[in-house]
Amino acid sequence: MAADLEEKTDRYGALLAEALEEATIAPREGSPMADAAAECYEMASSYLDDGQHFRENDDPVNALASFSYGHAWLDAGARVGLFDVPTDGHLFTVE
C-alpha cells in the first residue's frame, strides 16, 4: 500500500507541474476574467509548492492532497475558459 501511495504522489506531483507549464491565461490582460485566471493559476502553483514541502517532509498523504487540489484549480479553470490548454493528452479534461 505504501508503494502505491508513493507512486501516486509522485505521479500527481509531476502531472500538476506539467499542467502548470502548459496552461496559459486565455482572457485578455486587464479583464476581470484574466484576474480570475491569475488567481486560479496562483492557487494551483501554491498547492504545488505545498505538496513539494509535504513530500520533502515525508508526508505523502498531504502532498497527494495538495497536488490533487492544485490540479483541480487548473482543470476547472480550463473547463470554464480561463486557460488555454492542450485538448489532447492526459493533462486536462476539456474534451
PDB file of N, CA and C in Angstrom:
ATOM      1  N   MET A   1       0.815  -1.196   0.000  1.00  0.00           N
ATOM      2  CA  MET A   1       0.000   0.000   0.000  1.00  0.00           C
ATOM      3  C   MET A   1       0.857   1.258   0.000  1.00  0.00           C
ATOM      4  N   ALA A   2       1.909   1.292   0.812  1.00  0.00           N
ATOM      5  CA  ALA A   2       2.769   2.472   0.869  1.00  0.00           C
ATOM      6  C   ALA A   2       3.410   2.761  -0.476  1.00  0.00           C
ATOM      7  N   ALA A   3       3.786   1.711  -1.191  1.00  0.00           N
ATOM      8  CA  ALA A   3       4.397   1.908  -2.511  1.00  0.00           C
ATOM      9  C   ALA A   3       3.396   2.547  -3.466  1.00  0.00           C
ATOM     10  N   ASP A   4       2.134   2.148  -3.385  1.00  0.00           N
ATOM     11  CA  ASP A   4       1.102   2.747  -4.226  1.00  0.00           C
ATOM     12  C   ASP A   4       0.948   4.233  -3.924  1.00  0.00           C
ATOM     13  N   LEU A   5       0.948   4.592  -2.657  1.00  0.00           N
ATOM     14  CA  LEU A   5       0.832   5.990  -2.254  1.00  0.00           C
ATOM     15  C   LEU A   5       2.029   6.793  -2.749  1.00  0.00           C
ATOM     16  N   GLU A   6       3.206   6.235  -2.620  1.00  0.00           N
ATOM     17  CA  GLU A   6       4.416   6.924  -3.084  1.00  0.00           C
ATOM     18  C   GLU A   6       4.353   7.163  -4.590  1.00  0.00           C
ATOM     19  N   GLU A   7       3.983   6.127  -5.335  1.00  0.00           N
ATOM     20  CA  GLU A   7       3.916   6.245  -6.793  1.00  0.00           C
ATOM     21  C   GLU A   7       2.862   7.258  -7.206  1.00  0.00           C
ATOM     22  N   LYS A   8       1.708   7.192  -6.590  1.00  0.00           N
ATOM     23  CA  LYS A   8       0.617   8.103  -6.939  1.00  0.00           C
ATOM     24  C   LYS A   8       0.985   9.544  -6.589  1.00  0.00           C
ATOM     25  N   THR A   9       1.626   9.748  -5.461  1.00  0.00           N
ATOM     26  CA  THR A   9       2.053  11.091  -5.062  1.00  0.00           C
ATOM     27  C   THR A   9       3.043  11.652  -6.074  1.00  0.00           C
ATOM     28  N   ASP A  10       4.012  10.846  -6.462  1.00  0.00           N
ATOM     29  CA  ASP A  10       4.981  11.291  -7.477  1.00  0.00           C
ATOM     30  C   ASP A  10       4.296  11.606  -8.798  1.00  0.00           C
ATOM     31  N   ARG A  11       3.378  10.738  -9.208  1.00  0.00           N
ATOM     32  CA  ARG A  11       2.678  10.914 -10.487  1.00  0.00           C
ATOM     33  C   ARG A  11       1.824  12.184 -10.474  1.00  0.00           C
ATOM     34  N   TYR A  12       1.091  12.414  -9.404  1.00  0.00           N
ATOM     35  CA  TYR A  12       0.235  13.598  -9.336  1.00  0.00           C
ATOM     36  C   TYR A  12       1.060  14.885  -9.226  1.00  0.00           C
ATOM     37  N   GLY A  13       2.184  14.831  -8.544  1.00  0.00           N
ATOM     38  CA  GLY A  13       3.062  15.999  -8.478  1.00  0.00           C
ATOM     39  C   GLY A  13       3.606  16.356  -9.845  1.00  0.00           C
ATOM     40  N   ALA A  14       4.028  15.347 -10.589  1.00  0.00           N
ATOM     41  CA  ALA A  14       4.533  15.585 -11.947  1.00  0.00           C
ATOM     42  C   ALA A  14       3.425  16.082 -12.864  1.00  0.00           C
ATOM     43  N   LEU A  15       2.218  15.533 -12.709  1.00  0.00           N
ATOM     44  CA  LEU A  15       1.076  15.957 -13.521  1.00  0.00           C
ATOM     45  C   LEU A  15       0.758  17.430 -13.283  1.00  0.00           C
ATOM     46  N   LEU A  16       0.733  17.849 -12.036  1.00  0.00           N
ATOM     47  CA  LEU A  16       0.447  19.253 -11.722  1.00  0.00           C
ATOM     48  C   LEU A  16       1.545  20.164 -12.262  1.00  0.00           C
ATOM     49  N   ALA A  17       2.799  19.783 -12.093  1.00  0.00           N
ATOM     50  CA  ALA A  17       3.900  20.606 -12.609  1.00  0.00           C
ATOM     51  C   ALA A  17       3.807  20.758 -14.123  1.00  0.00           C
ATOM     52  N   GLU A  18       3.508  19.674 -14.819  1.00  0.00           N
ATOM     53  CA  GLU A  18       3.387  19.728 -16.273  1.00  0.00           C
ATOM     54  C   GLU A  18       2.177  20.565 -16.694  1.00  0.00           C
ATOM     55  N   ALA A  19       1.071  20.413 -15.991  1.00  0.00           N
ATOM     56  CA  ALA A  19      -0.134  21.180 -16.309  1.00  0.00           C
ATOM     57  C   ALA A  19       0.107  22.675 -16.124  1.00  0.00           C
ATOM     58  N   LEU A  20       0.839  23.046 -15.082  1.00  0.00           N
ATOM     59  CA  LEU A  20       1.161  24.461 -14.872  1.00  0.00           C
ATOM     60  C   LEU A  20       2.004  25.016 -16.018  1.00  0.00           C
ATOM     61  N   GLU A  21       2.897  24.195 -16.555  1.00  0.00           N
ATOM     62  CA  GLU A  21       3.719  24.637 -17.684  1.00  0.00           C
ATOM     63  C   GLU A  21       2.891  24.833 -18.948  1.00  0.00           C
ATOM     64  N   GLU A  22       1.859  24.034 -19.117  1.00  0.00           N
ATOM     65  CA  GLU A  22       1.068  24.063 -20.341  1.00  0.00           C
ATOM     66  C   GLU A  22      -0.056  25.096 -20.328  1.00  0.00           C
ATOM     67  N   ALA A  23      -0.576  25.426 -19.172  1.00  0.00           N
ATOM     68  CA  ALA A  23      -1.723  26.332 -19.080  1.00  0.00           C
ATOM     69  C   ALA A  23      -1.280  27.786 -19.244  1.00  0.00           C
ATOM     70  N   THR A  24      -2.002  28.508 -20.091  1.00  0.00           N
ATOM     71  CA  THR A  24      -1.769  29.948 -20.242  1.00  0.00           C
ATOM     72  C   THR A  24      -3.105  30.665 -20.058  1.00  0.00           C
ATOM     73  N   ILE A  25      -3.034  31.861 -19.547  1.00  0.00           N
ATOM     74  CA  ILE A  25      -4.244  32.640 -19.290  1.00  0.00           C
ATOM     75  C   ILE A  25      -4.885  33.015 -20.618  1.00  0.00           C
ATOM     76  N   ALA A  26      -6.175  32.698 -20.755  1.00  0.00           N
ATOM     77  CA  ALA A  26      -6.887  32.905 -22.020  1.00  0.00           C
ATOM     78  C   ALA A  26      -7.496  34.310 -22.161  1.00  0.00           C
ATOM     79  N   PRO A  27      -8.176  34.844 -21.137  1.00  0.00           N
ATOM     80  CA  PRO A  27      -8.825  36.158 -21.322  1.00  0.00           C
ATOM     81  C   PRO A  27      -7.798  37.272 -21.506  1.00  0.00           C
ATOM     82  N   ARG A  28      -8.257  38.341 -22.126  1.00  0.00           N
ATOM     83  CA  ARG A  28      -7.331  39.445 -22.392  1.00  0.00           C
ATOM     84  C   ARG A  28      -6.858  40.076 -21.082  1.00  0.00           C
ATOM     85  N   GLU A  29      -5.615  40.485 -21.108  1.00  0.00           N
ATOM     86  CA  GLU A  29      -4.976  41.078 -19.938  1.00  0.00           C
ATOM     87  C   GLU A  29      -5.760  42.294 -19.452  1.00  0.00           C
ATOM     88  N   GLY A  30      -5.895  42.409 -18.148  1.00  0.00           N
ATOM     89  CA  GLY A  30      -6.595  43.533 -17.549  1.00  0.00           C
ATOM     90  C   GLY A  30      -8.081  43.322 -17.362  1.00  0.00           C
ATOM     91  N   SER A  31      -8.609  42.256 -17.926  1.00  0.00           N
ATOM     92  CA  SER A  31     -10.039  41.985 -17.775  1.00  0.00           C
ATOM     93  C   SER A  31     -10.285  41.266 -16.439  1.00  0.00           C
ATOM     94  N   PRO A  32     -11.503  41.363 -15.925  1.00  0.00           N
ATOM     95  CA  PRO A  32     -11.818  40.630 -14.686  1.00  0.00           C
ATOM     96  C   PRO A  32     -11.593  39.124 -14.818  1.00  0.00           C
ATOM     97  N   MET A  33     -11.863  38.574 -16.006  1.00  0.00           N
ATOM     98  CA  MET A  33     -11.645  37.136 -16.201  1.00  0.00           C
ATOM     99  C   MET A  33     -10.160  36.789 -16.181  1.00  0.00           C
ATOM    100  N   ALA A  34      -9.326  37.674 -16.688  1.00  0.00           N
ATOM    101  CA  ALA A  34      -7.878  37.442 -16.616  1.00  0.00           C
ATOM    102  C   ALA A  34      -7.419  37.473 -15.171  1.00  0.00           C
ATOM    103  N   ASP A  35      -7.997  38.369 -14.389  1.00  0.00           N
ATOM    104  CA  ASP A  35      -7.664  38.417 -12.957  1.00  0.00           C
ATOM    105  C   ASP A  35      -8.080  37.117 -12.270  1.00  0.00           C
ATOM    106  N   ALA A  36      -9.261  36.620 -12.613  1.00  0.00           N
ATOM    107  CA  ALA A  36      -9.721  35.353 -12.046  1.00  0.00           C
ATOM    108  C   ALA A  36      -8.798  34.209 -12.447  1.00  0.00           C
ATOM    109  N   ALA A  37      -8.367  34.202 -13.707  1.00  0.00           N
ATOM    110  CA  ALA A  37      -7.451  33.161 -14.178  1.00  0.00           C
ATOM    111  C   ALA A  37      -6.129  33.231 -13.426  1.00  0.00           C
ATOM    112  N   ALA A  38      -5.628  34.436 -13.209  1.00  0.00           N
ATOM    113  CA  ALA A  38      -4.368  34.598 -12.482  1.00  0.00           C
ATOM    114  C   ALA A  38      -4.498  34.076 -11.053  1.00  0.00           C
ATOM    115  N   GLU A  39      -5.639  34.321 -10.430  1.00  0.00           N
ATOM    116  CA  GLU A  39      -5.859  33.820  -9.074  1.00  0.00           C
ATOM    117  C   GLU A  39      -5.909  32.290  -9.055  1.00  0.00           C
ATOM    118  N   CYS A  40      -6.583  31.696 -10.018  1.00  0.00           N
ATOM    119  CA  CYS A  40      -6.647  30.233 -10.102  1.00  0.00           C
ATOM    120  C   CYS A  40      -5.258  29.643 -10.339  1.00  0.00           C
ATOM    121  N   TYR A  41      -4.504  30.276 -11.220  1.00  0.00           N
ATOM    122  CA  TYR A  41      -3.157  29.799 -11.512  1.00  0.00           C
ATOM    123  C   TYR A  41      -2.285  29.881 -10.254  1.00  0.00           C
ATOM    124  N   GLU A  42      -2.402  30.979  -9.527  1.00  0.00           N
ATOM    125  CA  GLU A  42      -1.622  31.158  -8.293  1.00  0.00           C
ATOM    126  C   GLU A  42      -1.996  30.100  -7.257  1.00  0.00           C
ATOM    127  N   MET A  43      -3.279  29.787  -7.155  1.00  0.00           N
ATOM    128  CA  MET A  43      -3.706  28.739  -6.221  1.00  0.00           C
ATOM    129  C   MET A  43      -3.074  27.400  -6.603  1.00  0.00           C
ATOM    130  N   ALA A  44      -3.114  27.067  -7.886  1.00  0.00           N
ATOM    131  CA  ALA A  44      -2.538  25.806  -8.339  1.00  0.00           C
ATOM    132  C   ALA A  44      -1.038  25.767  -8.061  1.00  0.00           C
ATOM    133  N   SER A  45      -0.366  26.863  -8.332  1.00  0.00           N
ATOM    134  CA  SER A  45       1.075  26.937  -8.096  1.00  0.00           C
ATOM    135  C   SER A  45       1.397  26.820  -6.603  1.00  0.00           C
ATOM    136  N   SER A  46       0.588  27.450  -5.783  1.00  0.00           N
ATOM    137  CA  SER A  46       0.792  27.367  -4.332  1.00  0.00           C
ATOM    138  C   SER A  46       0.586  25.951  -3.823  1.00  0.00           C
ATOM    139  N   TYR A  47      -0.422  25.263  -4.369  1.00  0.00           N
ATOM    140  CA  TYR A  47      -0.634  23.869  -3.978  1.00  0.00           C
ATOM    141  C   TYR A  47       0.529  22.985  -4.420  1.00  0.00           C
ATOM    142  N   LEU A  48       1.144  23.289  -5.557  1.00  0.00           N
ATOM    143  CA  LEU A  48       2.333  22.539  -5.968  1.00  0.00           C
ATOM    144  C   LEU A  48       3.453  22.747  -4.948  1.00  0.00           C
ATOM    145  N   ASP A  49       3.672  24.004  -4.569  1.00  0.00           N
ATOM    146  CA  ASP A  49       4.698  24.299  -3.556  1.00  0.00           C
ATOM    147  C   ASP A  49       4.398  23.586  -2.241  1.00  0.00           C
ATOM    148  N   ASP A  50       3.136  23.643  -1.815  1.00  0.00           N
ATOM    149  CA  ASP A  50       2.754  22.970  -0.570  1.00  0.00           C
ATOM    150  C   ASP A  50       3.009  21.470  -0.668  1.00  0.00           C
ATOM    151  N   GLY A  51       2.600  20.877  -1.788  1.00  0.00           N
ATOM    152  CA  GLY A  51       2.801  19.441  -1.970  1.00  0.00           C
ATOM    153  C   GLY A  51       4.268  19.061  -1.931  1.00  0.00           C
ATOM    154  N   GLN A  52       5.105  19.877  -2.553  1.00  0.00           N
ATOM    155  CA  GLN A  52       6.542  19.601  -2.527  1.00  0.00           C
ATOM    156  C   GLN A  52       7.087  19.701  -1.108  1.00  0.00           C
ATOM    157  N   HIS A  53       6.593  20.667  -0.349  1.00  0.00           N
ATOM    158  CA  HIS A  53       7.001  20.803   1.053  1.00  0.00           C
ATOM    159  C   HIS A  53       6.604  19.553   1.846  1.00  0.00           C
ATOM    160  N   PHE A  54       5.344  19.121   1.679  1.00  0.00           N
ATOM    161  CA  PHE A  54       4.899  17.920   2.388  1.00  0.00           C
ATOM    162  C   PHE A  54       5.707  16.703   1.960  1.00  0.00           C
ATOM    163  N   ARG A  55       6.008  16.609   0.665  1.00  0.00           N
ATOM    164  CA  ARG A  55       6.776  15.467   0.143  1.00  0.00           C
ATOM    165  C   ARG A  55       8.169  15.439   0.765  1.00  0.00           C
ATOM    166  N   GLU A  56       8.801  16.608   0.838  1.00  0.00           N
ATOM    167  CA  GLU A  56      10.145  16.703   1.424  1.00  0.00           C
ATOM    168  C   GLU A  56      10.137  16.356   2.912  1.00  0.00           C
ATOM    169  N   ASN A  57       8.989  16.531   3.557  1.00  0.00           N
ATOM    170  CA  ASN A  57       8.868  16.249   4.989  1.00  0.00           C
ATOM    171  C   ASN A  57       8.185  14.912   5.259  1.00  0.00           C
ATOM    172  N   ASP A  58       8.284  14.013   4.266  1.00  0.00           N
ATOM    173  CA  ASP A  58       7.813  12.636   4.393  1.00  0.00           C
ATOM    174  C   ASP A  58       6.345  12.554   4.806  1.00  0.00           C
ATOM    175  N   ASP A  59       5.522  13.380   4.147  1.00  0.00           N
ATOM    176  CA  ASP A  59       4.082  13.387   4.394  1.00  0.00           C
ATOM    177  C   ASP A  59       3.362  13.208   3.055  1.00  0.00           C
ATOM    178  N   PRO A  60       3.393  11.992   2.498  1.00  0.00           N
ATOM    179  CA  PRO A  60       2.831  11.785   1.161  1.00  0.00           C
ATOM    180  C   PRO A  60       1.312  11.976   1.099  1.00  0.00           C
ATOM    181  N   VAL A  61       0.603  11.760   2.179  1.00  0.00           N
ATOM    182  CA  VAL A  61      -0.853  11.924   2.158  1.00  0.00           C
ATOM    183  C   VAL A  61      -1.209  13.383   1.892  1.00  0.00           C
ATOM    184  N   ASN A  62      -0.625  14.303   2.642  1.00  0.00           N
ATOM    185  CA  ASN A  62      -0.909  15.721   2.425  1.00  0.00           C
ATOM    186  C   ASN A  62      -0.301  16.222   1.122  1.00  0.00           C
ATOM    187  N   ALA A  63       0.808  15.645   0.704  1.00  0.00           N
ATOM    188  CA  ALA A  63       1.390  16.009  -0.590  1.00  0.00           C
ATOM    189  C   ALA A  63       0.434  15.638  -1.713  1.00  0.00           C
ATOM    190  N   LEU A  64      -0.093  14.428  -1.672  1.00  0.00           N
ATOM    191  CA  LEU A  64      -1.042  13.978  -2.696  1.00  0.00           C
ATOM    192  C   LEU A  64      -2.286  14.858  -2.699  1.00  0.00           C
ATOM    193  N   ALA A  65      -2.801  15.179  -1.531  1.00  0.00           N
ATOM    194  CA  ALA A  65      -3.973  16.059  -1.452  1.00  0.00           C
ATOM    195  C   ALA A  65      -3.666  17.422  -2.066  1.00  0.00           C
ATOM    196  N   SER A  66      -2.515  17.975  -1.758  1.00  0.00           N
ATOM    197  CA  SER A  66      -2.137  19.283  -2.309  1.00  0.00           C
ATOM    198  C   SER A  66      -2.009  19.239  -3.821  1.00  0.00           C
ATOM    199  N   PHE A  67      -1.348  18.217  -4.337  1.00  0.00           N
ATOM    200  CA  PHE A  67      -1.201  18.094  -5.790  1.00  0.00           C
ATOM    201  C   PHE A  67      -2.573  17.943  -6.459  1.00  0.00           C
ATOM    202  N   SER A  68      -3.451  17.180  -5.831  1.00  0.00           N
ATOM    203  CA  SER A  68      -4.787  16.966  -6.393  1.00  0.00           C
ATOM    204  C   SER A  68      -5.600  18.251  -6.389  1.00  0.00           C
ATOM    205  N   TYR A  69      -5.583  18.988  -5.294  1.00  0.00           N
ATOM    206  CA  TYR A  69      -6.302  20.262  -5.223  1.00  0.00           C
ATOM    207  C   TYR A  69      -5.750  21.246  -6.245  1.00  0.00           C
ATOM    208  N   GLY A  70      -4.440  21.312  -6.361  1.00  0.00           N
ATOM    209  CA  GLY A  70      -3.831  22.222  -7.327  1.00  0.00           C
ATOM    210  C   GLY A  70      -4.270  21.923  -8.741  1.00  0.00           C
ATOM    211  N   HIS A  71      -4.278  20.656  -9.097  1.00  0.00           N
ATOM    212  CA  HIS A  71      -4.695  20.295 -10.443  1.00  0.00           C
ATOM    213  C   HIS A  71      -6.173  20.599 -10.652  1.00  0.00           C
ATOM    214  N   ALA A  72      -6.970  20.431  -9.620  1.00  0.00           N
ATOM    215  CA  ALA A  72      -8.406  20.737  -9.730  1.00  0.00           C
ATOM    216  C   ALA A  72      -8.633  22.218 -10.039  1.00  0.00           C
ATOM    217  N   TRP A  73      -7.850  23.099  -9.446  1.00  0.00           N
ATOM    218  CA  TRP A  73      -7.961  24.527  -9.754  1.00  0.00           C
ATOM    219  C   TRP A  73      -7.702  24.778 -11.235  1.00  0.00           C
ATOM    220  N   LEU A  74      -6.655  24.165 -11.762  1.00  0.00           N
ATOM    221  CA  LEU A  74      -6.327  24.363 -13.180  1.00  0.00           C
ATOM    222  C   LEU A  74      -7.368  23.736 -14.092  1.00  0.00           C
ATOM    223  N   ASP A  75      -7.758  22.528 -13.782  1.00  0.00           N
ATOM    224  CA  ASP A  75      -8.690  21.820 -14.645  1.00  0.00           C
ATOM    225  C   ASP A  75     -10.050  22.522 -14.681  1.00  0.00           C
ATOM    226  N   ALA A  76     -10.524  22.960 -13.531  1.00  0.00           N
ATOM    227  CA  ALA A  76     -11.798  23.689 -13.500  1.00  0.00           C
ATOM    228  C   ALA A  76     -11.680  24.994 -14.286  1.00  0.00           C
ATOM    229  N   GLY A  77     -10.562  25.701 -14.116  1.00  0.00           N
ATOM    230  CA  GLY A  77     -10.348  26.938 -14.867  1.00  0.00           C
ATOM    231  C   GLY A  77     -10.308  26.697 -16.361  1.00  0.00           C
ATOM    232  N   ALA A  78      -9.711  25.610 -16.766  1.00  0.00           N
ATOM    233  CA  ALA A  78      -9.648  25.278 -18.195  1.00  0.00           C
ATOM    234  C   ALA A  78     -11.050  24.983 -18.736  1.00  0.00           C
ATOM    235  N   ARG A  79     -11.847  24.287 -17.962  1.00  0.00           N
ATOM    236  CA  ARG A  79     -13.204  23.936 -18.413  1.00  0.00           C
ATOM    237  C   ARG A  79     -14.099  25.155 -18.585  1.00  0.00           C
ATOM    238  N   VAL A  80     -13.864  26.218 -17.809  1.00  0.00           N
ATOM    239  CA  VAL A  80     -14.702  27.422 -17.935  1.00  0.00           C
ATOM    240  C   VAL A  80     -14.053  28.493 -18.812  1.00  0.00           C
ATOM    241  N   GLY A  81     -12.915  28.163 -19.425  1.00  0.00           N
ATOM    242  CA  GLY A  81     -12.305  29.067 -20.388  1.00  0.00           C
ATOM    243  C   GLY A  81     -11.296  30.052 -19.841  1.00  0.00           C
ATOM    244  N   LEU A  82     -10.846  29.857 -18.613  1.00  0.00           N
ATOM    245  CA  LEU A  82      -9.845  30.765 -18.057  1.00  0.00           C
ATOM    246  C   LEU A  82      -8.449  30.499 -18.600  1.00  0.00           C
ATOM    247  N   PHE A  83      -8.210  29.273 -19.061  1.00  0.00           N
ATOM    248  CA  PHE A  83      -6.890  28.890 -19.548  1.00  0.00           C
ATOM    249  C   PHE A  83      -6.972  28.289 -20.941  1.00  0.00           C
ATOM    250  N   ASP A  84      -5.975  28.578 -21.735  1.00  0.00           N
ATOM    251  CA  ASP A  84      -5.742  27.839 -22.967  1.00  0.00           C
ATOM    252  C   ASP A  84      -4.881  26.654 -22.585  1.00  0.00           C
ATOM    253  N   VAL A  85      -5.341  25.473 -22.944  1.00  0.00           N
ATOM    254  CA  VAL A  85      -4.633  24.249 -22.586  1.00  0.00           C
ATOM    255  C   VAL A  85      -4.686  23.282 -23.763  1.00  0.00           C
ATOM    256  N   PRO A  86      -3.783  22.307 -23.800  1.00  0.00           N
ATOM    257  CA  PRO A  86      -3.865  21.287 -24.840  1.00  0.00           C
ATOM    258  C   PRO A  86      -5.157  20.481 -24.674  1.00  0.00           C
ATOM    259  N   THR A  87      -5.797  20.175 -25.788  1.00  0.00           N
ATOM    260  CA  THR A  87      -7.052  19.421 -25.714  1.00  0.00           C
ATOM    261  C   THR A  87      -6.844  17.930 -25.900  1.00  0.00           C
ATOM    262  N   ASP A  88      -5.640  17.539 -26.241  1.00  0.00           N
ATOM    263  CA  ASP A  88      -5.346  16.117 -26.336  1.00  0.00           C
ATOM    264  C   ASP A  88      -4.399  15.751 -25.201  1.00  0.00           C
ATOM    265  N   GLY A  89      -4.299  14.517 -24.922  1.00  0.00           N
ATOM    266  CA  GLY A  89      -3.385  14.073 -23.877  1.00  0.00           C
ATOM    267  C   GLY A  89      -4.086  13.862 -22.548  1.00  0.00           C
ATOM    268  N   HIS A  90      -3.297  13.851 -21.504  1.00  0.00           N
ATOM    269  CA  HIS A  90      -3.757  13.434 -20.186  1.00  0.00           C
ATOM    270  C   HIS A  90      -3.828  14.551 -19.149  1.00  0.00           C
ATOM    271  N   LEU A  91      -3.516  15.785 -19.538  1.00  0.00           N
ATOM    272  CA  LEU A  91      -3.396  16.840 -18.543  1.00  0.00           C
ATOM    273  C   LEU A  91      -4.718  17.467 -18.109  1.00  0.00           C
ATOM    274  N   PHE A  92      -5.662  17.589 -19.026  1.00  0.00           N
ATOM    275  CA  PHE A  92      -6.889  18.317 -18.738  1.00  0.00           C
ATOM    276  C   PHE A  92      -8.098  17.540 -19.253  1.00  0.00           C
ATOM    277  N   THR A  93      -9.253  17.800 -18.672  1.00  0.00           N
ATOM    278  CA  THR A  93     -10.489  17.128 -19.078  1.00  0.00           C
ATOM    279  C   THR A  93     -11.404  18.104 -19.810  1.00  0.00           C
ATOM    280  N   VAL A  94     -10.866  18.781 -20.800  1.00  0.00           N
ATOM    281  CA  VAL A  94     -11.637  19.799 -21.507  1.00  0.00           C
ATOM    282  C   VAL A  94     -12.433  19.249 -22.680  1.00  0.00           C
ATOM    283  N   GLU A  95     -12.121  18.082 -23.170  1.00  0.00           N
ATOM    284  CA  GLU A  95     -12.890  17.498 -24.281  1.00  0.00           C
ATOM    285  C   GLU A  95     -13.072  16.027 -24.104  1.00  0.00           C
TER     286      GLU A  95
END
